[in-house]
Tab-separated table of C-alpha atoms in Angstrom:
chain	number	residue	atom	x	y	z
A	1	ASP	CA	94.555	99.768	-32.159
A	2	LEU	CA	94.082	96.566	-30.268
A	3	ASN	CA	96.413	93.770	-31.230
A	4	LEU	CA	94.984	90.394	-30.191
A	5	LYS	CA	98.468	88.906	-30.041
A	6	ASP	CA	99.069	90.992	-26.924
A	7	VAL	CA	95.953	89.675	-25.150
A	8	GLY	CA	96.238	86.636	-22.901
A	9	PHE	CA	94.396	84.918	-20.135
A	10	GLN	CA	95.227	83.252	-16.874
A	11	PHE	CA	93.212	81.201	-14.439
A	12	THR	CA	93.144	82.276	-10.807
A	13	GLY	CA	91.811	80.838	-7.593
A	14	LEU	CA	89.764	77.659	-7.772
A	15	SER	CA	89.799	77.633	-11.588
A	16	ARG	CA	93.597	77.547	-11.535
A	17	VAL	CA	93.660	74.635	-9.088
A	18	GLN	CA	91.124	72.718	-11.160
A	19	SER	CA	92.937	73.283	-14.442
A	20	LYS	CA	96.279	72.186	-12.970
A	21	SER	CA	94.860	69.034	-11.381
A	22	GLY	CA	92.737	67.955	-14.337
A	23	GLY	CA	94.907	65.118	-15.628
A	24	GLN	CA	96.062	63.884	-12.247
A	25	ILE	CA	92.889	62.097	-11.154
A	26	LEU	CA	93.554	59.011	-13.251
A	27	ILE	CA	97.038	58.665	-11.773
A	28	LEU	CA	95.727	59.223	-8.244
A	29	PHE	CA	92.899	56.758	-8.774
A	30	LEU	CA	95.260	54.056	-10.043
A	31	MET	CA	97.699	54.681	-7.198
A	32	ALA	CA	94.901	54.479	-4.618
A	33	ALA	CA	93.547	51.261	-6.129
A	34	LEU	CA	97.055	49.791	-6.222
A	35	ALA	CA	97.682	50.769	-2.606
A	36	ILE	CA	94.424	49.142	-1.498
A	37	PHE	CA	95.223	46.039	-3.558
A	38	LEU	CA	98.690	45.714	-2.008
A	39	VAL	CA	97.425	46.237	1.544
A	40	LEU	CA	94.699	43.640	1.015
A	41	SER	CA	97.216	41.248	-0.540
A	42	ALA	CA	99.415	41.566	2.531
A	43	GLN	CA	96.462	41.168	4.887
A	44	TYR	CA	95.020	38.081	3.181
A	45	GLU	CA	98.399	36.778	1.979
A	46	SER	CA	96.804	36.253	-1.429
A	47	TYR	CA	96.719	38.327	-4.583
A	48	ILE	CA	93.754	36.304	-5.800
A	49	THR	CA	91.541	37.139	-2.812
A	50	SER	CA	92.455	40.799	-3.211
A	51	ILE	CA	91.326	40.709	-6.838
A	52	ALA	CA	87.892	39.484	-5.706
A	53	ILE	CA	87.628	42.582	-3.505
A	54	VAL	CA	89.113	45.235	-5.791
A	55	ILE	CA	87.357	44.104	-8.977
A	56	THR	CA	84.080	45.671	-7.834
A	57	VAL	CA	85.606	49.092	-7.144
A	58	PRO	CA	85.669	50.334	-10.768
A	59	ILE	CA	82.116	49.088	-11.299
A	60	THR	CA	81.020	51.033	-8.211
A	61	LEU	CA	82.221	54.236	-9.847
A	62	LEU	CA	79.542	53.712	-12.475
A	63	GLY	CA	76.933	54.739	-9.900
A	64	SER	CA	78.806	57.980	-9.326
A	65	PHE	CA	78.930	58.817	-13.003
A	66	ILE	CA	75.268	57.936	-13.519
A	67	LEU	CA	74.142	60.246	-10.701
A	68	LEU	CA	76.483	63.030	-11.879
A	69	GLN	CA	75.028	62.734	-15.377
A	70	ALA	CA	71.454	62.638	-14.054
A	71	ARG	CA	72.098	65.875	-12.156
A	72	SER	CA	73.909	67.465	-15.148
A	73	MET	CA	77.044	67.979	-13.087
A	74	ASP	CA	80.589	67.897	-14.385
A	75	ILE	CA	83.636	66.191	-12.940
A	76	ASN	CA	85.546	68.802	-10.965
A	77	ILE	CA	88.157	68.749	-8.222
A	78	PHE	CA	85.526	68.042	-5.564
A	79	SER	CA	83.967	65.135	-7.406
A	80	GLN	CA	87.476	63.762	-7.964
A	81	ILE	CA	88.081	63.847	-4.209
A	82	GLY	CA	84.778	62.025	-3.748
A	83	LEU	CA	85.870	59.357	-6.247
A	84	LEU	CA	89.075	58.744	-4.304
A	85	MET	CA	87.134	58.490	-1.061
A	86	LEU	CA	84.694	56.102	-2.713
A	87	ILE	CA	87.441	53.559	-3.413
A	88	GLY	CA	87.767	52.753	0.280
A	89	LEU	CA	84.037	52.846	0.898
A	90	ALA	CA	83.389	50.466	-1.985
A	91	ALA	CA	86.076	48.035	-0.901
A	92	LYS	CA	84.655	47.912	2.651
A	93	ASN	CA	81.519	46.028	1.639
A	94	SER	CA	83.436	43.589	-0.554
A	95	ILE	CA	85.862	42.900	2.283
A	96	LEU	CA	82.983	41.889	4.564
A	97	VAL	CA	81.679	39.304	2.098
A	98	VAL	CA	85.058	37.934	0.989
A	99	GLU	CA	86.384	37.592	4.533
A	100	ALA	CA	83.312	35.660	5.675
A	101	ALA	CA	83.505	33.401	2.609
A	102	ASP	CA	87.232	32.775	3.154
A	103	GLN	CA	86.562	31.737	6.753
A	104	ARG	CA	83.995	29.203	5.611
A	105	VAL	CA	86.235	27.830	2.864
A	106	SER	CA	89.040	27.355	5.392
A	107	GLN	CA	86.578	25.340	7.513
A	108	GLY	CA	85.968	22.987	4.579
A	109	VAL	CA	82.759	24.427	3.143
A	110	GLU	CA	82.455	24.342	-0.660
A	111	ILE	CA	83.197	27.645	-2.414
A	112	ILE	CA	79.687	28.206	-3.792
A	113	GLN	CA	78.020	27.452	-0.470
A	114	ALA	CA	80.579	29.615	1.388
A	115	ALA	CA	79.903	32.576	-0.904
A	116	ALA	CA	76.130	32.214	-0.548
A	117	GLU	CA	76.325	31.933	3.236
A	118	ALA	CA	78.704	34.901	3.434
A	119	GLY	CA	76.328	37.019	1.368
A	120	ARG	CA	73.412	36.167	3.640
A	121	GLU	CA	75.420	36.627	6.831
A	122	ARG	CA	76.858	39.992	5.817
A	123	LEU	CA	73.615	41.369	4.389
A	124	GLN	CA	72.590	43.149	7.591
A	125	PRO	CA	76.003	44.723	8.394
A	126	ILE	CA	76.396	45.913	4.799
A	127	LEU	CA	72.908	47.404	4.705
A	128	MET	CA	73.288	49.045	8.124
A	129	THR	CA	76.621	50.700	7.351
A	130	SER	CA	75.533	51.681	3.849
A	131	VAL	CA	72.235	53.208	4.951
A	132	ALA	CA	74.013	55.126	7.720
A	133	SER	CA	76.605	56.412	5.241
A	134	LEU	CA	73.950	57.325	2.684
A	135	ALA	CA	72.009	59.236	5.350
A	136	GLY	CA	75.204	61.070	6.249
A	137	PHE	CA	76.040	62.035	2.669
A	138	PHE	CA	72.501	62.946	1.556
A	139	PRO	CA	72.643	66.469	3.075
A	140	LEU	CA	75.653	67.135	0.824
A	141	VAL	CA	73.677	66.042	-2.227
A	142	ILE	CA	70.936	68.618	-1.551
A	143	ALA	CA	73.141	71.350	-0.046
A	144	GLN	CA	71.983	74.936	-0.642
A	145	SER	CA	74.283	76.966	1.623
A	146	ALA	CA	77.586	78.683	0.898
A	147	GLY	CA	79.873	76.319	-0.990
A	148	ALA	CA	76.916	74.253	-2.154
A	149	ASN	CA	78.511	73.377	-5.500
A	150	ALA	CA	81.481	71.742	-3.799
A	151	GLN	CA	79.254	69.928	-1.312
A	152	GLN	CA	76.899	68.753	-4.033
A	153	SER	CA	79.795	67.448	-6.137
A	154	ILE	CA	81.285	65.361	-3.337
A	155	GLY	CA	77.883	64.252	-2.055
A	156	THR	CA	76.593	63.249	-5.486
A	157	VAL	CA	79.657	61.166	-6.293
A	158	VAL	CA	79.748	59.376	-2.962
A	159	PHE	CA	75.972	58.896	-2.720
A	160	GLY	CA	75.654	57.449	-6.230
A	161	GLY	CA	78.702	55.267	-5.746
A	162	LEU	CA	77.510	53.943	-2.380
A	163	VAL	CA	74.109	53.000	-3.785
A	164	MET	CA	75.745	51.117	-6.650
A	165	GLY	CA	78.417	49.683	-4.343
A	166	THR	CA	75.856	48.330	-1.910
A	167	ILE	CA	73.955	46.582	-4.678
A	168	LEU	CA	77.170	45.205	-6.145
A	169	SER	CA	78.424	43.982	-2.788
A	170	LEU	CA	75.365	41.858	-2.370
A	171	LEU	CA	74.838	40.690	-5.958
A	172	VAL	CA	78.231	40.698	-7.688
A	173	VAL	CA	80.873	39.936	-5.054
A	174	PRO	CA	79.704	36.370	-4.200
A	175	PRO	CA	79.683	35.167	-7.850
A	176	VAL	CA	82.992	36.927	-8.553
A	177	TYR	CA	84.437	35.294	-5.445
A	178	VAL	CA	83.308	31.864	-6.655
A	179	ILE	CA	84.819	32.397	-10.113
A	180	ILE	CA	88.120	33.702	-8.795
A	181	LYS	CA	88.470	31.016	-6.126
A	182	ASN	CA	87.698	28.271	-8.653
A	183	LEU	CA	90.329	29.717	-11.004
A	184	GLU	CA	92.785	29.836	-8.120
A	185	ARG	CA	92.169	26.159	-7.293
A	186	LYS	CA	92.443	25.169	-10.944
A	187	PHE	CA	95.669	27.025	-11.775
A	188	PHE	CA	97.499	27.649	-8.501
A	189	SER	CA	96.785	24.586	-6.335
């Protein structure tokens, strides 16, 4: 006689690690975003400027989720690591645009013109670094060797996020910068 009350299960190995870390990604993501926000606030001596940079990071993650969905992949421990890594990579492009715009504003250029000039000036560096990063992560996206699932998870998340982040850096950051800087002048000056 088999009594089902005496039967149990237990995860081992990678499954155990994944099941234990499942709910921690949101906390880690928020802590990483907060850390980046605080470091940028200290660097630029402005919470407002930091908001212009960090606001694009969550939108960048959309590219990761779209590519994961397109490849019918789930969110696992490896894709979570890729999401954390993507926070810094996404902020990098925004920093380039915002810093150039801030320099122009401090020289007396109007906010809209400064944002437009910064976008044009930083186009080449953003594209060069993004294309180089995408070329570096693409082999992970198509990996077929041992550990391919882990490599594909990280590569898919970072590749999709970088594509979306590059587009957002060039199209979204300048208008967001203009809006945030105008709000700062209106309410805090």
